[in-house]
PDB file of C-alpha atoms in Angstrom:
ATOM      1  CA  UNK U   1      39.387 -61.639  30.173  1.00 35.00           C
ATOM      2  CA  UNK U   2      42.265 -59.767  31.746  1.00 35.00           C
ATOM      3  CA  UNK U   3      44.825 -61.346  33.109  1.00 40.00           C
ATOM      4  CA  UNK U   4      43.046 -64.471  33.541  1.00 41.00           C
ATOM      5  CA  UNK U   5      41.224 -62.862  35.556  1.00 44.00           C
ATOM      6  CA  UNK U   6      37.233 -61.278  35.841  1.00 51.00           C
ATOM      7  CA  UNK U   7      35.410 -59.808  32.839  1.00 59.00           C
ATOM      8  CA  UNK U   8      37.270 -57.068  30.198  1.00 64.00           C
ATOM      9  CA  UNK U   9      35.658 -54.129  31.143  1.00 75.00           C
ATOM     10  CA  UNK U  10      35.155 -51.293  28.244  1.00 79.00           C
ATOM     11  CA  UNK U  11      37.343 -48.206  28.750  1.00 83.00           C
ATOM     12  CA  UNK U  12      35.826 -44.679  28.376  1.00 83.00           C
ATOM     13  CA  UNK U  13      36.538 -44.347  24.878  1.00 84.00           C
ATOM     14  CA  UNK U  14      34.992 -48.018  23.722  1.00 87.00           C
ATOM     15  CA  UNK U  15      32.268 -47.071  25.415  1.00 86.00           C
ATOM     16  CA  UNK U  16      31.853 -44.028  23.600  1.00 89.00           C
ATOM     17  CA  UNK U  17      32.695 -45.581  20.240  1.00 91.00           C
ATOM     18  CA  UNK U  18      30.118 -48.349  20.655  1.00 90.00           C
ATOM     19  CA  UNK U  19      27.483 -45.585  21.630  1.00 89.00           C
ATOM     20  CA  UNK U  20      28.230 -43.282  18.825  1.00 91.00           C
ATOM     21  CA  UNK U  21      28.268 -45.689  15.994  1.00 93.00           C
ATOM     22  CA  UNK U  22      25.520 -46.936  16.902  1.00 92.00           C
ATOM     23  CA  UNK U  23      23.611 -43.676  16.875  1.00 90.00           C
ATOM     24  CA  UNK U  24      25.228 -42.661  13.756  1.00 92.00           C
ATOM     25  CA  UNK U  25      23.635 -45.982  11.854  1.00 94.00           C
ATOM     26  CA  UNK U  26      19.993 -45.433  13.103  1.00 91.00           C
ATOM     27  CA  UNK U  27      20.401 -41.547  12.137  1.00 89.00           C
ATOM     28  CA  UNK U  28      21.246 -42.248   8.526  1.00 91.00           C
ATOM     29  CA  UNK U  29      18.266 -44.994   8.410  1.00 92.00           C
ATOM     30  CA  UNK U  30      15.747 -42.278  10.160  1.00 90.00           C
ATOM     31  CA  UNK U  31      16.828 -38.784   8.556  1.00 89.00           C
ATOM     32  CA  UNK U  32      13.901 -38.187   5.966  1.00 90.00           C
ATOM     33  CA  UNK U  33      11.400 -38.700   9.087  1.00 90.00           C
ATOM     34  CA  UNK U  34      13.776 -35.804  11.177  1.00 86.00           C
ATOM     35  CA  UNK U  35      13.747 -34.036   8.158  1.00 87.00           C
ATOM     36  CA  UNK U  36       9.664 -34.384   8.089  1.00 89.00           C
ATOM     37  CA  UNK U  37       9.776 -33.210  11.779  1.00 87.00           C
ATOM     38  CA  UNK U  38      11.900 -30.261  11.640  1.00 82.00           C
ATOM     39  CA  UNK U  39      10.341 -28.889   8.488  1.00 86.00           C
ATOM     40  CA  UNK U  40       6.406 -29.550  10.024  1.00 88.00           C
ATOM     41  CA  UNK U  41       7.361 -27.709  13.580  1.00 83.00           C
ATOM     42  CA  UNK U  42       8.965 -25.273  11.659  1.00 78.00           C
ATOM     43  CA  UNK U  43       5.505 -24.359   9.299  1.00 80.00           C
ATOM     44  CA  UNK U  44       4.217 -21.437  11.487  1.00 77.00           C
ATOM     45  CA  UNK U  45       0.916 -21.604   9.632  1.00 80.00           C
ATOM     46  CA  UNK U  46       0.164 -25.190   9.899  1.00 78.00           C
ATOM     47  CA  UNK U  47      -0.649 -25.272   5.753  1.00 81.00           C
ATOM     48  CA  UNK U  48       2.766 -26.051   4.188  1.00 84.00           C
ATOM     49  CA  UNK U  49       2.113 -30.055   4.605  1.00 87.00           C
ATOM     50  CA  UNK U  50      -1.140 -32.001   5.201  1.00 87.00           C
ATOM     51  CA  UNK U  51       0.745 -34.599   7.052  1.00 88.00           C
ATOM     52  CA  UNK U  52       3.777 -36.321   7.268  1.00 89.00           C
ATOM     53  CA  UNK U  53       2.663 -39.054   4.241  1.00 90.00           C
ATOM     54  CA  UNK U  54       1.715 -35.383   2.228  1.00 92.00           C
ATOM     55  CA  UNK U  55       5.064 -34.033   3.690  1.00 89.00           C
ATOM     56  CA  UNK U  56       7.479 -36.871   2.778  1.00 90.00           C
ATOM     57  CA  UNK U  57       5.626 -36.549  -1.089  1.00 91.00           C
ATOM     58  CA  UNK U  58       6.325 -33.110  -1.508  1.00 90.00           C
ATOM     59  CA  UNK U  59       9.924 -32.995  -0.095  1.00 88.00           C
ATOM     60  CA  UNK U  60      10.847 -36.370  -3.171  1.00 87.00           C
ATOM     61  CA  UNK U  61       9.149 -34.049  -5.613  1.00 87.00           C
ATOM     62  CA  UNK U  62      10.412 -30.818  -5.042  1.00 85.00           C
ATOM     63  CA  UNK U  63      14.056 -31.939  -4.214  1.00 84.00           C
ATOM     64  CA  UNK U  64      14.316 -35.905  -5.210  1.00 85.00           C
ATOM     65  CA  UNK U  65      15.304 -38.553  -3.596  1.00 83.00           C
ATOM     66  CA  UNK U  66      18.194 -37.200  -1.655  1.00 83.00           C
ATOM     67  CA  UNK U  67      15.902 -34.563  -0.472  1.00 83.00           C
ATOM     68  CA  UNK U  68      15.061 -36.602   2.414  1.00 85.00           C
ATOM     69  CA  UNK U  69      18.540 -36.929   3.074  1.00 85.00           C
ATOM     70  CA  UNK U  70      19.226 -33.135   3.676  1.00 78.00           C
ATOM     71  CA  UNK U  71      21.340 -32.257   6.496  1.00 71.00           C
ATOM     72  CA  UNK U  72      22.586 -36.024   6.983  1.00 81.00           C
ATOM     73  CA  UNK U  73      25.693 -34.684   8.152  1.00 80.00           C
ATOM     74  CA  UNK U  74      24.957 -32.785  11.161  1.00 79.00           C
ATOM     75  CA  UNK U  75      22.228 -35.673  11.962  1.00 82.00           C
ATOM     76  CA  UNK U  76      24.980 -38.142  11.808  1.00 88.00           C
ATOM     77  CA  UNK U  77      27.202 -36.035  14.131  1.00 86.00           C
ATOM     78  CA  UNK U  78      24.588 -35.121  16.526  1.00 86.00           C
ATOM     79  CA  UNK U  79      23.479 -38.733  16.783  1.00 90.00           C
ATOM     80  CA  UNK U  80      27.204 -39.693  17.547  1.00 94.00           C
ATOM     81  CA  UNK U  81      27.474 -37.371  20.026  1.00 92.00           C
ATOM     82  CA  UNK U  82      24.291 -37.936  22.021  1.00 92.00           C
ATOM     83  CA  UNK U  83      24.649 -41.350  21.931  1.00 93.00           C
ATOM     84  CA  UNK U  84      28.335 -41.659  22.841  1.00 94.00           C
ATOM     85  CA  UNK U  85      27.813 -38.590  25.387  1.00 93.00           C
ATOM     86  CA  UNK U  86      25.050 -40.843  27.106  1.00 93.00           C
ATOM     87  CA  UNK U  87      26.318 -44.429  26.916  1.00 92.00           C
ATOM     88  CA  UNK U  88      30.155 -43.352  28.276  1.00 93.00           C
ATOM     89  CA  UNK U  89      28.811 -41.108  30.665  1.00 95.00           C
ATOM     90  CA  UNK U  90      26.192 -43.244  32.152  1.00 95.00           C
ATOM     91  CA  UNK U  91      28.668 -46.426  32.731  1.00 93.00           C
ATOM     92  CA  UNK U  92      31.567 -44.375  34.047  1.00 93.00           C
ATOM     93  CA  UNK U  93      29.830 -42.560  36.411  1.00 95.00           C
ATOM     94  CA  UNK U  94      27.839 -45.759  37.671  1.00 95.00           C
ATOM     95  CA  UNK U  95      31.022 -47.555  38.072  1.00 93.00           C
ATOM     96  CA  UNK U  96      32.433 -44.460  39.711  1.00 94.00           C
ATOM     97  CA  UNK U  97      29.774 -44.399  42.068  1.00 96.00           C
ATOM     98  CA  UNK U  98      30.664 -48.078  43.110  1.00 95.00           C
ATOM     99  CA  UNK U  99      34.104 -47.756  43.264  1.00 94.00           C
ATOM    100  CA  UNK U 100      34.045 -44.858  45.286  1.00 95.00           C
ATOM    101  CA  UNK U 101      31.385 -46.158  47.751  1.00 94.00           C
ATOM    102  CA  UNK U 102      28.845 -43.235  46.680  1.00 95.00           C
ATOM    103  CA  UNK U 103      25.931 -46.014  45.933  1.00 94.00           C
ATOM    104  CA  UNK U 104      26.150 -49.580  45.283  1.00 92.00           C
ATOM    105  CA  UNK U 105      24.517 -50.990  42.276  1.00 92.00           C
ATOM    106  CA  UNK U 106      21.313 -49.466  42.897  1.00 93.00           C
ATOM    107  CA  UNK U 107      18.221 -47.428  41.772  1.00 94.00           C
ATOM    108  CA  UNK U 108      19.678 -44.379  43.748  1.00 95.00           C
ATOM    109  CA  UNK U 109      23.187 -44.945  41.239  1.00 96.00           C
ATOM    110  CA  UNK U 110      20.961 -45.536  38.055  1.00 96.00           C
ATOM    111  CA  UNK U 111      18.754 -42.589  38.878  1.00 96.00           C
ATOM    112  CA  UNK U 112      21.749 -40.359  39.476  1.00 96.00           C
ATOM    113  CA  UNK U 113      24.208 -41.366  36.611  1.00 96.00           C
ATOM    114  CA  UNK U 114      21.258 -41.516  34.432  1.00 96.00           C
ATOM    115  CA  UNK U 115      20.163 -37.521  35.398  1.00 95.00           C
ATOM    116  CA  UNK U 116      24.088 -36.845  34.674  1.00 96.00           C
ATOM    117  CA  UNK U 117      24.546 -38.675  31.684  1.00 96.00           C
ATOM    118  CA  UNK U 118      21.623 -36.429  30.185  1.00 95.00           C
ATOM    119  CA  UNK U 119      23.264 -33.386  31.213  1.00 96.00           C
ATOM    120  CA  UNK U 120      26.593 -34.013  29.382  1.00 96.00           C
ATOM    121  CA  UNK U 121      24.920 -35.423  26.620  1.00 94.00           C
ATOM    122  CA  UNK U 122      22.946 -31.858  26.110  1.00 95.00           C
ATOM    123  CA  UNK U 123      26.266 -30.018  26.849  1.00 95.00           C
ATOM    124  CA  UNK U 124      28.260 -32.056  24.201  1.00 94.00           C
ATOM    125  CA  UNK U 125      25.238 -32.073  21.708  1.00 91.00           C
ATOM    126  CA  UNK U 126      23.406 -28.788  22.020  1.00 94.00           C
ATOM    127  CA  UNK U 127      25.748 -26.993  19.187  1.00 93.00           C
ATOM    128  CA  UNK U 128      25.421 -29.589  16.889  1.00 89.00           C
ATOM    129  CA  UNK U 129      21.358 -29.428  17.528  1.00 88.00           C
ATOM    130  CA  UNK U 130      21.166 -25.840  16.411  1.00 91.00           C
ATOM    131  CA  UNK U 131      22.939 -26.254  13.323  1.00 89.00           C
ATOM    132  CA  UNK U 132      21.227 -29.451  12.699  1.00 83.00           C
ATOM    133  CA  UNK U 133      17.882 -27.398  12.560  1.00 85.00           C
ATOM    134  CA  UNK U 134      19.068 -24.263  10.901  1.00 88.00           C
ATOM    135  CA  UNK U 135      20.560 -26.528   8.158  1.00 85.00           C
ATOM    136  CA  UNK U 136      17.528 -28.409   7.623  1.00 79.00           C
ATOM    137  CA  UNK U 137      14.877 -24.886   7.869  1.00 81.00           C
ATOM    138  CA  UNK U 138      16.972 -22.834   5.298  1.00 85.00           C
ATOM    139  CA  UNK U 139      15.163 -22.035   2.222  1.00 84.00           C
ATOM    140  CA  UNK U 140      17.158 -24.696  -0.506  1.00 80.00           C
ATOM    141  CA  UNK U 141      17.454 -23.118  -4.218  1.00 80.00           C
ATOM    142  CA  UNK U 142      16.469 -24.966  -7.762  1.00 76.00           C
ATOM    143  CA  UNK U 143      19.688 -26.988  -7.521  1.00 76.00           C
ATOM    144  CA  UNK U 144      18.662 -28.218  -4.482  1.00 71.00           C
ATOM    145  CA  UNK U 145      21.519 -26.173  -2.573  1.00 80.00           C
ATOM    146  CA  UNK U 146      21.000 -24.577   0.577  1.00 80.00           C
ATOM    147  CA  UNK U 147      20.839 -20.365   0.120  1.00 85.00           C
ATOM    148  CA  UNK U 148      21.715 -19.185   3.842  1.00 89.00           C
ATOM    149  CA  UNK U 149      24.537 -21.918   4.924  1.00 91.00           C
ATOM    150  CA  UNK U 150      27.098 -24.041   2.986  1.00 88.00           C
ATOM    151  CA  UNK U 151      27.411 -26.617   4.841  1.00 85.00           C
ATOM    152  CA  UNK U 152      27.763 -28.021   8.899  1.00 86.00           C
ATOM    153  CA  UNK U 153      31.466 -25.932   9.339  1.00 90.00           C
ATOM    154  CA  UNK U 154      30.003 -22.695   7.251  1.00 93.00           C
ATOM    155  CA  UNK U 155      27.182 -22.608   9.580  1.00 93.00           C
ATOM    156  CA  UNK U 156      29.052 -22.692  12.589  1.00 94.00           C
ATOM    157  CA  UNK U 157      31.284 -19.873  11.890  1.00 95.00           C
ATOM    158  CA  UNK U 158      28.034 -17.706  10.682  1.00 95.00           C
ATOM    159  CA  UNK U 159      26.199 -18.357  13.829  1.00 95.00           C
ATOM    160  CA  UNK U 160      29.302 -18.237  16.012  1.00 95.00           C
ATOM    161  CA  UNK U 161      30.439 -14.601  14.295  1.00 95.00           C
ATOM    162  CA  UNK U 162      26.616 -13.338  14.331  1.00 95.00           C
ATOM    163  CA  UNK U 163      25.859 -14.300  17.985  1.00 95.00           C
ATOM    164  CA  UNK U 164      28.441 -15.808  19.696  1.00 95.00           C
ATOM    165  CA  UNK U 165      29.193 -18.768  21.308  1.00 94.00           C
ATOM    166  CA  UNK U 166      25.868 -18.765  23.245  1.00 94.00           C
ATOM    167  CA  UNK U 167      24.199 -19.114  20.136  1.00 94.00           C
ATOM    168  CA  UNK U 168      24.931 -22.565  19.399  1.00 94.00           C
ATOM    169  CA  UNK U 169      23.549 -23.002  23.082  1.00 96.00           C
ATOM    170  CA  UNK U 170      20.135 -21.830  22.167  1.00 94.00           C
ATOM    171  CA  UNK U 171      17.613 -24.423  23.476  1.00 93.00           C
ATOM    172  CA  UNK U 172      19.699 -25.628  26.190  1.00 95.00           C
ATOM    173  CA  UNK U 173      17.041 -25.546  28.489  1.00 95.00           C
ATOM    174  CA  UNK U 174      14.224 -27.316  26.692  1.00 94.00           C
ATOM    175  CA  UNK U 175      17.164 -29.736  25.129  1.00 93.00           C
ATOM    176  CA  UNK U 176      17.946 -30.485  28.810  1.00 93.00           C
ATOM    177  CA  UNK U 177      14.834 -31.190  29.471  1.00 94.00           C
ATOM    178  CA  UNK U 178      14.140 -33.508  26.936  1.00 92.00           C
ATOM    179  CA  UNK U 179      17.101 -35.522  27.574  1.00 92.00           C
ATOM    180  CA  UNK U 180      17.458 -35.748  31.154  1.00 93.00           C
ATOM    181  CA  UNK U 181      13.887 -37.294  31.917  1.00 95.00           C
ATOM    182  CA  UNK U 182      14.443 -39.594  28.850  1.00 94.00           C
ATOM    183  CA  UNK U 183      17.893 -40.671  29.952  1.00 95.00           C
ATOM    184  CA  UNK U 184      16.607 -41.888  33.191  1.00 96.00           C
ATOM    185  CA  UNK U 185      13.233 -43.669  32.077  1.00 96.00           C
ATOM    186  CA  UNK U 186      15.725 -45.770  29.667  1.00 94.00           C
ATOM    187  CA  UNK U 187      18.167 -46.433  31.966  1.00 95.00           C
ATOM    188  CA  UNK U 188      16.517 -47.211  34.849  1.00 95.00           C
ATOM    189  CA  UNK U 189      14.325 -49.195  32.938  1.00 95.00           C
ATOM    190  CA  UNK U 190      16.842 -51.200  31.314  1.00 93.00           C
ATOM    191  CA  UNK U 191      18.469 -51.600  34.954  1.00 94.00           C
ATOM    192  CA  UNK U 192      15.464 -52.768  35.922  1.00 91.00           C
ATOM    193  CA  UNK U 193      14.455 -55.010  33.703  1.00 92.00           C
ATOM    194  CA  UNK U 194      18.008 -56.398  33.081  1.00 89.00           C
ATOM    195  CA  UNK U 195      17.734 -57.797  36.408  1.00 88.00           C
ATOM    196  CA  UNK U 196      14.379 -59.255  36.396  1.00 88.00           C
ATOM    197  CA  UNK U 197      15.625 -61.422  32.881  1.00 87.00           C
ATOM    198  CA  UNK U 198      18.799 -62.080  35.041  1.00 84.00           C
ATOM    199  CA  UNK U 199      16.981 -63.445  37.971  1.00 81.00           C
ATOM    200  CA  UNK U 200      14.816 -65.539  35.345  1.00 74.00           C
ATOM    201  CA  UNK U 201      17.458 -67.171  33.608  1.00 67.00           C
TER     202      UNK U 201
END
């Protein structure tokens, strides 16, 4: 409570925080499955894996254990990002919209802060994306080490000095719409069925 007063609601940054971390724990849990996925979509000739069971088998025995856990830093980041980027956004634009008399606390405010909060997320999380993938695709040597990038800073600089800042904006467009249509299923969905439990109880 504040001041003795209504409910203690989360500032910008909390709600960022609680977003992030939360992405960051599930990304560390799911990471040899990304790995899986990035590696299969990658395999232009459809032969490198039979599947992901035949795909997870070859990636222990090739690089060991810790082979699934390639690239954990940029996954970590990225999942920070998009998650903060989307939970922050999405709660301080809907109580914008309220407090400014745009829309109440409606479908119209959950579509619209739902449609934005996708956007920011793909501007904040797009860079992080690329080099998540690039890190991840690079051809790894006996040691296990990667041979094109050193690590998440190392290939930032390479891809910013080789093609600019646009090229950590590569995707945008299919990123975008990825994230925008997903953003508003959940949320709206979770409006919606946060007040059908509400009504319930």
């Amino acid at each position: 409570r504040v001041h003795g007063s209504g409910e203690h609601k989360p500032v910008f940054w909390q709600r960022a925080l609680t977003g992030g971390l939360t992405g960051a724990i599930g990304a560390v849990i799911a990471n040899p499955i990304d790995v899986v996925k990035t590696r299969m979509q990658a395999d232009k000739s459809g032969t490198r894996y039979r599947g992901m069971a035949d795909a997870l088998v070859q990636i222990y025995k090739a690089e060991g254990l810790l082979g699934g856990w390639k690239g954990t830093s940029p996954t970590i980041f990225r999942a920070f990002i998009v998650n903060a980027s989307e939970l922050a956004t999405y709660d301080s634009a809907k109580s914008a919209f309220i407090a400014y008399g745009v829309f109440g606390d409606s479908l119209a405010n959950h579509f619209s802060s739902s449609f934005l909060s996708g956007f920011v997320a793909t501007c904040t999380a797009c860079p992080m994306d690329v080099a998540k993938t690039r890190l991840m695709n690079q051809p790894f040597d006996a040691r296990g080490k990667g041979t094109l990038y050193n690590g998440l800073l190392d290939c930032f600089l390479k891809v910013l000095r080789s093609e600019g800042p646009l090229g950590l904006y590569k995707g945008f467009t299919p990123m975008w719409m990825r994230l925008g249509p997903w953003n508003v299923v959940f949320f709206v969905s979770f409006e919606q069925m946060r007040e059908l439990v509400t009504r319930k109880l």
